Amino acid sequence: MPVKAEEKPLYLHNRNDCIYLGSNKRRDYYFCKKPLDLSSGVLIIRLSNRPSDYFSMPLSVLTEALKLGEIDNDSAFGDCYFYYLKYKNFNS
């Protein structure tokens, strides 16, 4: 399921190579993929317009941490991964 055209990020994100995945009430979610590869890249959670207010994690690290139970599915990165999976499934 793609992001609806009318859905806009809450915060400014200054990287053009990232794909906006969606937002919840406080966070924007992005995926910065390696060219032509939806299975690798970095997931980003943006918390404000300030350049320092974001978290990022390589997709491979997050996938492994979720599989091992080191990160909860209902955490911020668990949410981000859910948005990524919706994007990936729609674009596969």
CSV table of C-alpha atoms in Angstrom, one decimal:
chain,number,residue,atom,x,y,z
A,1,MET,CA,0.0,0.0,0.0
A,2,PRO,CA,1.6,3.3,-1.1
A,3,VAL,CA,1.5,6.5,0.8
A,4,LYS,CA,-1.6,8.5,-0.3
A,5,ALA,CA,-0.8,11.5,-2.5
A,6,GLU,CA,-2.3,13.8,0.0
A,7,GLU,CA,-0.3,12.4,2.9
A,8,LYS,CA,2.6,14.7,3.6
A,9,PRO,CA,5.5,14.3,6.1
A,10,LEU,CA,5.3,16.1,9.4
A,11,TYR,CA,8.9,17.3,9.2
A,12,LEU,CA,11.4,18.4,6.6
A,13,HIS,CA,13.7,15.7,5.4
A,14,ASN,CA,16.6,16.9,3.3
A,15,ARG,CA,17.6,13.7,1.4
A,16,ASN,CA,16.1,13.3,-2.0
A,17,ASP,CA,17.2,9.7,-2.3
A,18,CYS,CA,14.9,8.5,0.6
A,19,ILE,CA,11.4,7.2,0.1
A,20,TYR,CA,8.7,8.6,2.4
A,21,LEU,CA,6.9,5.6,3.9
A,22,GLY,CA,4.3,7.4,6.1
A,23,SER,CA,3.8,9.1,9.4
A,24,ASN,CA,2.1,8.5,12.7
A,25,LYS,CA,1.2,11.3,15.2
A,26,ARG,CA,4.8,12.1,16.1
A,27,ARG,CA,7.2,10.4,13.6
A,28,ASP,CA,7.9,10.3,9.9
A,29,TYR,CA,9.3,7.1,8.4
A,30,TYR,CA,11.7,6.8,5.5
A,31,PHE,CA,13.5,4.1,3.6
A,32,CYS,CA,16.8,5.0,1.9
A,33,LYS,CA,17.5,2.1,-0.5
A,34,LYS,CA,20.6,1.1,-2.3
A,35,PRO,CA,20.0,1.5,-6.1
A,36,LEU,CA,17.7,-1.2,-7.5
A,37,ASP,CA,17.6,-3.2,-4.3
A,38,LEU,CA,14.6,-3.1,-2.0
A,39,SER,CA,16.1,-5.6,0.4
A,40,SER,CA,19.0,-3.4,1.6
A,41,GLY,CA,19.2,0.1,2.8
A,42,VAL,CA,18.5,2.2,5.9
A,43,LEU,CA,15.3,2.9,7.7
A,44,ILE,CA,15.0,6.4,9.1
A,45,ILE,CA,12.7,7.8,11.8
A,46,ARG,CA,12.4,11.6,11.8
A,47,LEU,CA,11.3,13.4,15.0
A,48,SER,CA,11.3,17.1,14.1
A,49,ASN,CA,12.7,19.6,11.5
A,50,ARG,CA,16.0,19.8,13.4
A,51,PRO,CA,18.8,18.1,11.5
A,52,SER,CA,19.8,16.1,14.5
A,53,ASP,CA,16.4,14.7,15.4
A,54,TYR,CA,16.3,11.4,13.7
A,55,PHE,CA,17.3,7.8,14.2
A,56,SER,CA,18.5,5.4,11.5
A,57,MET,CA,19.3,1.7,11.3
A,58,PRO,CA,20.4,-0.5,8.5
A,59,LEU,CA,17.5,-2.7,7.3
A,60,SER,CA,19.6,-5.9,7.7
A,61,VAL,CA,20.4,-5.0,11.4
A,62,LEU,CA,16.8,-4.2,12.2
A,63,THR,CA,15.5,-7.4,10.5
A,64,GLU,CA,17.9,-9.5,12.5
A,65,ALA,CA,17.1,-7.7,15.8
A,66,LEU,CA,13.3,-8.2,15.2
A,67,LYS,CA,13.9,-11.9,14.4
A,68,LEU,CA,15.9,-12.4,17.6
A,69,GLY,CA,13.4,-10.4,19.7
A,70,GLU,CA,16.0,-7.8,20.6
A,71,ILE,CA,13.6,-5.0,19.3
A,72,ASP,CA,9.9,-5.2,20.0
A,73,ASN,CA,7.5,-5.1,17.1
A,74,ASP,CA,5.6,-2.3,18.7
A,75,SER,CA,8.7,-0.1,19.1
A,76,ALA,CA,9.4,2.9,16.9
A,77,PHE,CA,11.6,0.8,14.7
A,78,GLY,CA,9.1,-2.0,14.7
A,79,ASP,CA,6.5,0.6,13.4
A,80,CYS,CA,9.0,1.8,10.8
A,81,TYR,CA,9.6,-1.7,9.6
A,82,PHE,CA,5.8,-2.3,9.3
A,83,TYR,CA,5.6,0.8,7.0
A,84,TYR,CA,8.6,-0.5,5.0
A,85,LEU,CA,6.9,-3.9,4.5
A,86,LYS,CA,3.8,-2.2,3.2
A,87,TYR,CA,5.9,-0.3,0.7
A,88,LYS,CA,7.9,-3.3,-0.3
A,89,ASN,CA,4.9,-5.6,-0.7
A,90,PHE,CA,3.2,-3.0,-2.9
A,91,ASN,CA,6.2,-2.5,-5.1
A,92,SER,CA,7.2,-6.2,-5.5
